[in-house]
Amino acid sequence: MSRTVYVNGAFVPEDEAKVSIFDRGFLFADGVYEVTSVLDGKLVDFAGHMKRLERSLTELDMPSPASTEELLQIHRELVTRNGLGEGLIYLQITRGAPADRDFVFPDPEETAPTLVLFTQTKGIVDSPGAATGITVITIDDLRWGRRDIKTVQLLYPSMGKMMAKAAGAGDAWMVEDGEVTEGTSNNAYIVTGGKIVTRHLGNEILHGITRAAVLRFAREAQMEVDERPFTVEEAKAADEAFVTSASAFVTPVVAIDGVSLGDGTPGPVARRLREIYVDEMKKAAV
Ligand code: PLP
């Protein structure tokens, strides 16, 4: 069945949706995005995603095409029109399509931003990765220096996923100066010395919305959290590891570069945090 998508003010069938070839998202990756998960037809942590969207736009001096309230209505309308029970909503905003290709940003008074949203059906709660855990490889982090902005420049993360696939692994963790930054599309954690360790916020990683919620729930459950960098060696010797993202919630990592963690099955901290996250987020979804 054809999806209904949203493009610049209109809900249209996906095969009728159009964006200009001069769109700066296409020509320069001059755009930002957000991914919000949907559980039981409701939006998970919508406020968090909209707050980060605002920050991404501000950091890039990009105008917003709609208010948070308008974006909420568009998200809800897409859920309804597509009968989405569980899955994801992708939102992309670009700096629009000026008359000519030019590196210089167009005047926002003359060029309106492009706003696109679409749904993707996905079983997130009962995903195979949650039950068995995933394996990861480590690769150099070759991305640009503002990874805190959620831009649509996803070529290197795509290459990382391909490197993982070629190695028979589920994902790749990126490494800079010997320390893990994050996964290709998620934040990375280890559990060692009784503490949950994950890299501190900065320009080197995306400030995960799932990360913020999971760390809050961990602290509320009296688990110790240490926000600091960790090395690949420390990760391989850890008791357990996991990743977080809106599209995978909390997913256990059971091996790094072929080295099994613990007994090679999902660890208790990751399993507990996943349970708490799903329960709490279902309750708070809008
Ligand atoms: N880090 C990167 C590089 C990502 O692409 C993502 C999600 O797409 C995350 C972390 C997790 O962010 P969130 O929890 O907001 O989905």
mmCIF file of C-alpha atoms and ligand atoms in Angstrom:
data_model
loop_
_atom_site.group_PDB
_atom_site.id
_atom_site.type_symbol
_atom_site.label_atom_id
_atom_site.label_comp_id
_atom_site.label_asym_id
_atom_site.label_seq_id
_atom_site.Cartn_x
_atom_site.Cartn_y
_atom_site.Cartn_z
ATOM 1 C CA MET A 1 0.000 0.000 0.000
ATOM 2 C CA SER A 2 1.289 3.448 -0.912
ATOM 3 C CA ARG A 3 2.184 5.663 2.009
ATOM 4 C CA THR A 4 0.889 9.159 2.531
ATOM 5 C CA VAL A 5 3.787 11.554 3.065
ATOM 6 C CA TYR A 6 3.985 15.258 3.860
ATOM 7 C CA VAL A 7 5.766 17.736 1.596
ATOM 8 C CA ASN A 8 5.708 21.503 2.098
ATOM 9 C CA GLY A 9 2.182 21.887 3.367
ATOM 10 C CA ALA A 10 0.476 18.965 1.640
ATOM 11 C CA PHE A 11 -0.280 15.326 2.452
ATOM 12 C CA VAL A 12 0.261 13.371 -0.782
ATOM 13 C CA PRO A 13 0.731 9.763 -1.936
ATOM 14 C CA GLU A 14 4.464 8.931 -1.823
ATOM 15 C CA ASP A 15 4.752 8.543 -5.617
ATOM 16 C CA GLU A 16 3.382 12.055 -6.140
ATOM 17 C CA ALA A 17 5.741 13.767 -3.665
ATOM 18 C CA LYS A 18 8.245 16.110 -5.315
ATOM 19 C CA VAL A 19 11.316 18.076 -4.216
ATOM 20 C CA SER A 20 13.330 20.290 -6.592
ATOM 21 C CA ILE A 21 16.671 19.083 -7.989
ATOM 22 C CA PHE A 22 18.014 22.471 -6.798
ATOM 23 C CA ASP A 23 17.117 21.635 -3.210
ATOM 24 C CA ARG A 24 20.158 22.245 -1.004
ATOM 25 C CA GLY A 25 19.499 19.036 0.882
ATOM 26 C CA PHE A 26 20.170 17.176 -2.388
ATOM 27 C CA LEU A 27 23.062 19.354 -3.612
ATOM 28 C CA PHE A 28 24.911 20.150 -0.365
ATOM 29 C CA ALA A 29 23.427 17.904 2.355
ATOM 30 C CA ASP A 30 22.299 21.265 3.757
ATOM 31 C CA GLY A 31 19.568 19.874 5.937
ATOM 32 C CA VAL A 32 18.716 18.475 9.334
ATOM 33 C CA TYR A 33 16.436 15.653 10.417
ATOM 34 C CA GLU A 34 14.734 13.968 13.336
ATOM 35 C CA VAL A 35 13.436 10.459 13.867
ATOM 36 C CA THR A 36 10.615 9.936 16.348
ATOM 37 C CA SER A 37 9.424 6.467 17.240
ATOM 38 C CA VAL A 38 5.760 5.536 17.439
ATOM 39 C CA LEU A 39 4.390 3.004 19.934
ATOM 40 C CA ASP A 40 0.693 2.083 20.062
ATOM 41 C CA GLY A 41 0.057 4.898 17.571
ATOM 42 C CA LYS A 42 1.629 7.506 19.891
ATOM 43 C CA LEU A 43 4.787 9.618 19.641
ATOM 44 C CA VAL A 44 7.706 8.738 21.926
ATOM 45 C CA ASP A 45 9.585 11.662 23.523
ATOM 46 C CA PHE A 46 8.245 14.109 20.921
ATOM 47 C CA ALA A 47 9.213 17.137 23.038
ATOM 48 C CA GLY A 48 12.831 15.940 23.233
ATOM 49 C CA HIS A 49 13.097 15.487 19.479
ATOM 50 C CA MET A 50 11.599 18.906 18.780
ATOM 51 C CA LYS A 51 13.987 20.556 21.222
ATOM 52 C CA ARG A 52 16.982 18.982 19.458
ATOM 53 C CA LEU A 53 15.539 19.944 16.056
ATOM 54 C CA GLU A 54 15.352 23.562 17.161
ATOM 55 C CA ARG A 55 18.965 23.394 18.306
ATOM 56 C CA SER A 56 20.151 21.832 15.022
ATOM 57 C CA LEU A 57 18.355 24.584 13.055
ATOM 58 C CA THR A 58 19.778 27.342 15.259
ATOM 59 C CA GLU A 59 23.343 25.990 14.987
ATOM 60 C CA LEU A 60 23.060 26.076 11.175
ATOM 61 C CA ASP A 61 21.231 29.430 11.046
ATOM 62 C CA MET A 62 18.385 27.729 9.217
ATOM 63 C CA PRO A 63 14.814 29.005 9.495
ATOM 64 C CA SER A 64 12.122 26.682 10.812
ATOM 65 C CA PRO A 65 9.197 26.129 8.458
ATOM 66 C CA ALA A 66 6.677 25.325 11.206
ATOM 67 C CA SER A 67 6.037 25.706 14.929
ATOM 68 C CA THR A 68 6.359 22.747 17.328
ATOM 69 C CA GLU A 69 2.554 22.650 17.637
ATOM 70 C CA GLU A 70 2.168 22.514 13.836
ATOM 71 C CA LEU A 71 4.807 19.773 13.613
ATOM 72 C CA LEU A 72 2.946 17.795 16.293
ATOM 73 C CA GLN A 73 -0.267 17.989 14.248
ATOM 74 C CA ILE A 74 1.575 16.865 11.080
ATOM 75 C CA HIS A 75 3.143 13.912 12.940
ATOM 76 C CA ARG A 76 -0.255 12.890 14.330
ATOM 77 C CA GLU A 77 -1.967 13.257 10.966
ATOM 78 C CA LEU A 78 0.659 11.020 9.343
ATOM 79 C CA VAL A 79 0.147 8.367 12.033
ATOM 80 C CA THR A 80 -3.599 8.449 11.397
ATOM 81 C CA ARG A 81 -3.454 8.544 7.594
ATOM 82 C CA ASN A 82 -0.992 5.641 7.474
ATOM 83 C CA GLY A 83 -2.584 3.630 10.285
ATOM 84 C CA LEU A 84 0.843 3.481 11.964
ATOM 85 C CA GLY A 85 0.824 1.413 15.158
ATOM 86 C CA GLU A 86 4.565 0.890 15.669
ATOM 87 C CA GLY A 87 7.411 2.415 13.693
ATOM 88 C CA LEU A 88 9.162 5.669 12.952
ATOM 89 C CA ILE A 89 8.453 9.134 11.617
ATOM 90 C CA TYR A 90 11.275 10.822 9.722
ATOM 91 C CA LEU A 91 11.247 14.616 9.487
ATOM 92 C CA GLN A 92 13.682 16.469 7.224
ATOM 93 C CA ILE A 93 14.171 20.218 6.862
ATOM 94 C CA THR A 94 16.517 21.663 4.263
ATOM 95 C CA ARG A 95 17.514 25.219 3.397
ATOM 96 C CA GLY A 96 15.218 24.959 0.378
ATOM 97 C CA ALA A 97 15.676 25.301 -3.359
ATOM 98 C CA PRO A 98 17.105 28.609 -4.600
ATOM 99 C CA ALA A 99 17.085 29.475 -8.335
ATOM 100 C CA ASP A 100 20.728 28.497 -8.888
ATOM 101 C CA ARG A 101 23.330 26.255 -7.323
ATOM 102 C CA ASP A 102 25.501 28.403 -5.065
ATOM 103 C CA PHE A 103 27.583 27.569 -1.987
ATOM 104 C CA VAL A 104 26.398 30.792 -0.323
ATOM 105 C CA PHE A 105 23.224 30.346 1.747
ATOM 106 C CA PRO A 106 20.159 31.827 0.027
ATOM 107 C CA ASP A 107 18.291 34.728 1.623
ATOM 108 C CA PRO A 108 15.602 33.049 3.786
ATOM 109 C CA GLU A 109 13.187 35.846 2.748
ATOM 110 C CA GLU A 110 13.459 34.603 -0.834
ATOM 111 C CA THR A 111 13.943 30.851 -0.399
ATOM 112 C CA ALA A 112 11.586 28.922 1.857
ATOM 113 C CA PRO A 113 12.892 25.860 3.685
ATOM 114 C CA THR A 114 11.773 22.429 2.487
ATOM 115 C CA LEU A 115 9.837 20.312 4.995
ATOM 116 C CA VAL A 116 9.307 16.602 4.385
ATOM 117 C CA LEU A 117 7.931 13.921 6.716
ATOM 118 C CA PHE A 118 7.308 10.243 6.091
ATOM 119 C CA THR A 119 6.494 7.149 8.103
ATOM 120 C CA GLN A 120 8.243 3.794 8.236
ATOM 121 C CA THR A 121 6.609 0.723 9.773
ATOM 122 C CA LYS A 122 8.996 -1.149 12.075
ATOM 123 C CA GLY A 123 8.699 -3.583 14.961
ATOM 124 C CA ILE A 124 10.863 -1.871 17.585
ATOM 125 C CA VAL A 125 9.747 -3.498 20.825
ATOM 126 C CA ASP A 126 10.114 -7.091 19.574
ATOM 127 C CA SER A 127 13.146 -6.609 17.339
ATOM 128 C CA PRO A 128 15.528 -9.581 16.850
ATOM 129 C CA GLY A 129 18.481 -7.440 18.039
ATOM 130 C CA ALA A 130 16.810 -6.870 21.400
ATOM 131 C CA ALA A 131 16.447 -10.584 22.051
ATOM 132 C CA THR A 132 19.868 -11.816 20.929
ATOM 133 C CA GLY A 133 21.977 -8.654 21.084
ATOM 134 C CA ILE A 134 24.097 -7.392 18.202
ATOM 135 C CA THR A 135 27.797 -7.638 17.388
ATOM 136 C CA VAL A 136 29.858 -4.579 16.449
ATOM 137 C CA ILE A 137 33.178 -3.877 14.777
ATOM 138 C CA THR A 138 35.262 -0.772 15.404
ATOM 139 C CA ILE A 139 36.196 1.671 12.630
ATOM 140 C CA ASP A 140 37.925 5.071 12.449
ATOM 141 C CA ASP A 141 35.575 8.000 12.991
ATOM 142 C CA LEU A 142 36.054 9.996 9.785
ATOM 143 C CA ARG A 143 33.046 12.326 10.151
ATOM 144 C CA TRP A 144 33.101 16.123 10.369
ATOM 145 C CA GLY A 145 33.592 18.017 13.632
ATOM 146 C CA ARG A 146 29.957 18.974 14.398
ATOM 147 C CA ARG A 147 28.387 15.601 15.064
ATOM 148 C CA ASP A 148 26.172 17.229 17.691
ATOM 149 C CA ILE A 149 24.068 18.669 14.836
ATOM 150 C CA LYS A 150 21.720 16.075 13.353
ATOM 151 C CA THR A 151 22.403 16.729 9.669
ATOM 152 C CA VAL A 152 21.440 14.592 6.683
ATOM 153 C CA GLN A 153 25.128 14.019 5.830
ATOM 154 C CA LEU A 154 24.936 10.289 6.484
ATOM 155 C CA LEU A 155 27.426 8.969 3.948
ATOM 156 C CA TYR A 156 30.131 7.931 6.408
ATOM 157 C CA PRO A 157 27.641 6.221 8.759
ATOM 158 C CA SER A 158 26.297 4.372 5.673
ATOM 159 C CA MET A 159 29.843 3.310 4.789
ATOM 160 C CA GLY A 160 30.296 2.160 8.392
ATOM 161 C CA LYS A 161 27.142 0.018 8.176
ATOM 162 C CA MET A 162 28.522 -1.493 4.941
ATOM 163 C CA MET A 163 31.870 -2.247 6.629
ATOM 164 C CA ALA A 164 29.957 -3.939 9.456
ATOM 165 C CA LYS A 165 27.858 -5.922 6.985
ATOM 166 C CA ALA A 166 30.965 -7.061 5.091
ATOM 167 C CA ALA A 167 32.467 -8.239 8.405
ATOM 168 C CA GLY A 168 29.264 -10.114 9.318
ATOM 169 C CA ALA A 169 28.548 -7.724 12.220
ATOM 170 C CA GLY A 170 25.408 -5.814 13.135
ATOM 171 C CA ASP A 171 26.932 -2.342 13.379
ATOM 172 C CA ALA A 172 30.143 -0.353 13.769
ATOM 173 C CA TRP A 173 31.396 1.742 16.675
ATOM 174 C CA MET A 174 33.456 4.725 15.580
ATOM 175 C CA VAL A 175 36.787 5.458 17.227
ATOM 176 C CA GLU A 176 38.802 8.675 17.522
ATOM 177 C CA ASP A 177 42.182 8.854 19.282
ATOM 178 C CA GLY A 178 41.647 5.326 20.584
ATOM 179 C CA GLU A 179 38.315 6.259 22.198
ATOM 180 C CA VAL A 180 34.846 5.235 21.116
ATOM 181 C CA THR A 181 32.699 8.173 20.017
ATOM 182 C CA GLU A 182 29.406 6.425 19.155
ATOM 183 C CA GLY A 183 27.750 3.889 16.866
ATOM 184 C CA THR A 184 26.922 4.711 13.239
ATOM 185 C CA SER A 185 23.319 5.513 14.237
ATOM 186 C CA ASN A 186 23.265 5.203 18.017
ATOM 187 C CA ASN A 187 25.050 6.120 21.244
ATOM 188 C CA ALA A 188 27.466 3.567 22.721
ATOM 189 C CA TYR A 189 27.781 2.350 26.330
ATOM 190 C CA ILE A 190 29.738 -0.189 28.340
ATOM 191 C CA VAL A 191 29.145 -1.532 31.830
ATOM 192 C CA THR A 192 32.354 -1.885 33.793
ATOM 193 C CA GLY A 193 33.301 -1.736 37.480
ATOM 194 C CA GLY A 194 29.593 -1.621 38.325
ATOM 195 C CA LYS A 195 29.074 1.608 36.354
ATOM 196 C CA ILE A 196 27.406 2.515 33.084
ATOM 197 C CA VAL A 197 30.024 4.378 31.035
ATOM 198 C CA THR A 198 29.164 6.479 27.981
ATOM 199 C CA ARG A 199 30.982 9.323 26.292
ATOM 200 C CA HIS A 200 30.183 12.802 27.647
ATOM 201 C CA LEU A 201 28.249 15.282 25.487
ATOM 202 C CA GLY A 202 30.238 17.538 23.179
ATOM 203 C CA ASN A 203 30.682 18.205 19.451
ATOM 204 C CA GLU A 204 32.034 14.669 18.931
ATOM 205 C CA ILE A 205 28.698 12.857 19.315
ATOM 206 C CA LEU A 206 25.018 13.322 18.661
ATOM 207 C CA HIS A 207 23.165 14.244 21.839
ATOM 208 C CA GLY A 208 20.836 11.257 21.731
ATOM 209 C CA ILE A 209 17.297 11.821 22.928
ATOM 210 C CA THR A 210 17.123 8.153 23.941
ATOM 211 C CA ARG A 211 20.492 8.592 25.721
ATOM 212 C CA ALA A 212 19.108 11.436 27.860
ATOM 213 C CA ALA A 213 16.038 9.398 28.880
ATOM 214 C CA VAL A 214 17.983 6.178 29.514
ATOM 215 C CA LEU A 215 20.580 7.928 31.703
ATOM 216 C CA ARG A 216 17.760 9.570 33.677
ATOM 217 C CA PHE A 217 16.045 6.201 34.212
ATOM 218 C CA ALA A 218 19.369 4.565 35.153
ATOM 219 C CA ARG A 219 20.050 7.206 37.812
ATOM 220 C CA GLU A 220 16.481 6.939 39.132
ATOM 221 C CA ALA A 221 17.045 3.166 39.476
ATOM 222 C CA GLN A 222 20.203 3.888 41.553
ATOM 223 C CA MET A 223 22.557 2.698 38.807
ATOM 224 C CA GLU A 224 25.864 4.553 38.685
ATOM 225 C CA VAL A 225 26.589 6.498 35.496
ATOM 226 C CA ASP A 226 29.982 7.794 34.389
ATOM 227 C CA GLU A 227 29.891 10.156 31.379
ATOM 228 C CA ARG A 228 33.451 9.902 30.043
ATOM 229 C CA PRO A 229 35.280 8.532 27.016
ATOM 230 C CA PHE A 230 36.263 4.845 26.993
ATOM 231 C CA THR A 231 38.795 3.008 24.855
ATOM 232 C CA VAL A 232 38.240 0.018 22.584
ATOM 233 C CA GLU A 233 40.396 -2.098 24.950
ATOM 234 C CA GLU A 234 38.251 -1.105 27.939
ATOM 235 C CA ALA A 235 35.109 -1.940 25.952
ATOM 236 C CA LYS A 236 36.381 -5.401 24.984
ATOM 237 C CA ALA A 237 37.111 -6.158 28.649
ATOM 238 C CA ALA A 238 33.730 -4.787 29.869
ATOM 239 C CA ASP A 239 31.022 -6.883 31.528
ATOM 240 C CA GLU A 240 28.462 -5.794 28.971
ATOM 241 C CA ALA A 241 27.706 -3.159 26.359
ATOM 242 C CA PHE A 242 24.708 -1.650 24.625
ATOM 243 C CA VAL A 243 23.542 1.072 22.240
ATOM 244 C CA THR A 244 20.579 3.444 22.327
ATOM 245 C CA SER A 245 18.560 5.190 19.621
ATOM 246 C CA ALA A 246 14.985 6.129 18.803
ATOM 247 C CA SER A 247 14.848 3.314 16.249
ATOM 248 C CA ALA A 248 16.355 0.575 18.468
ATOM 249 C CA PHE A 249 15.650 1.832 22.036
ATOM 250 C CA VAL A 250 18.212 -0.029 24.214
ATOM 251 C CA THR A 251 19.899 -2.823 22.240
ATOM 252 C CA PRO A 252 22.505 -5.100 23.873
ATOM 253 C CA VAL A 253 25.944 -5.515 22.251
ATOM 254 C CA VAL A 254 27.329 -9.024 22.774
ATOM 255 C CA ALA A 255 30.699 -8.847 20.957
ATOM 256 C CA ILE A 256 33.176 -6.173 19.839
ATOM 257 C CA ASP A 257 35.610 -6.974 16.995
ATOM 258 C CA GLY A 258 34.895 -10.681 17.541
ATOM 259 C CA VAL A 259 35.566 -10.543 21.315
ATOM 260 C CA SER A 260 32.536 -11.776 23.287
ATOM 261 C CA LEU A 261 31.446 -9.739 26.311
ATOM 262 C CA GLY A 262 30.541 -11.627 29.476
ATOM 263 C CA ASP A 263 28.912 -14.909 28.469
ATOM 264 C CA GLY A 264 28.114 -13.579 24.983
ATOM 265 C CA THR A 265 24.419 -12.967 25.684
ATOM 266 C CA PRO A 266 22.541 -9.699 26.453
ATOM 267 C CA GLY A 267 23.626 -8.379 29.845
ATOM 268 C CA PRO A 268 21.311 -7.670 32.806
ATOM 269 C CA VAL A 269 21.830 -3.877 32.813
ATOM 270 C CA ALA A 270 20.911 -3.526 29.127
ATOM 271 C CA ARG A 271 17.887 -5.819 29.527
ATOM 272 C CA ARG A 272 16.629 -3.933 32.577
ATOM 273 C CA LEU A 273 17.130 -0.499 31.008
ATOM 274 C CA ARG A 274 15.298 -1.618 27.875
ATOM 275 C CA GLU A 275 12.355 -2.816 29.961
ATOM 276 C CA ILE A 276 12.195 0.423 31.958
ATOM 277 C CA TYR A 277 12.551 2.533 28.790
ATOM 278 C CA VAL A 278 9.711 0.777 26.946
ATOM 279 C CA ASP A 279 7.401 0.880 30.001
ATOM 280 C CA GLU A 280 8.039 4.530 30.802
ATOM 281 C CA MET A 281 7.920 5.720 27.213
ATOM 282 C CA LYS A 282 4.638 3.932 26.524
ATOM 283 C CA LYS A 283 3.166 5.727 29.526
ATOM 284 C CA ALA A 284 4.480 9.144 28.453
ATOM 285 C CA ALA A 285 3.882 8.881 24.671
ATOM 286 C CA VAL A 286 1.649 11.532 23.106
HETATM 287 N N1 PLP B 1 24.255 8.898 17.360
HETATM 288 C C1 PLP B 1 24.062 8.931 16.030
HETATM 289 C C2 PLP B 1 25.233 9.135 15.138
HETATM 290 C C3 PLP B 1 22.771 8.763 15.493
HETATM 291 O O1 PLP B 1 22.585 8.798 14.160
HETATM 292 C C4 PLP B 1 21.679 8.543 16.374
HETATM 293 C C5 PLP B 1 20.328 8.374 15.875
HETATM 294 O O2 PLP B 1 20.053 8.444 14.706
HETATM 295 C C6 PLP B 1 21.940 8.505 17.757
HETATM 296 C C7 PLP B 1 23.238 8.693 18.210
HETATM 297 C C8 PLP B 1 20.832 8.262 18.738
HETATM 298 O O3 PLP B 1 20.015 9.408 18.872
HETATM 299 P P1 PLP B 1 18.507 9.275 19.327
HETATM 300 O O4 PLP B 1 18.501 8.537 20.610
HETATM 301 O O5 PLP B 1 18.057 10.675 19.478
HETATM 302 O O6 PLP B 1 17.791 8.532 18.243
#
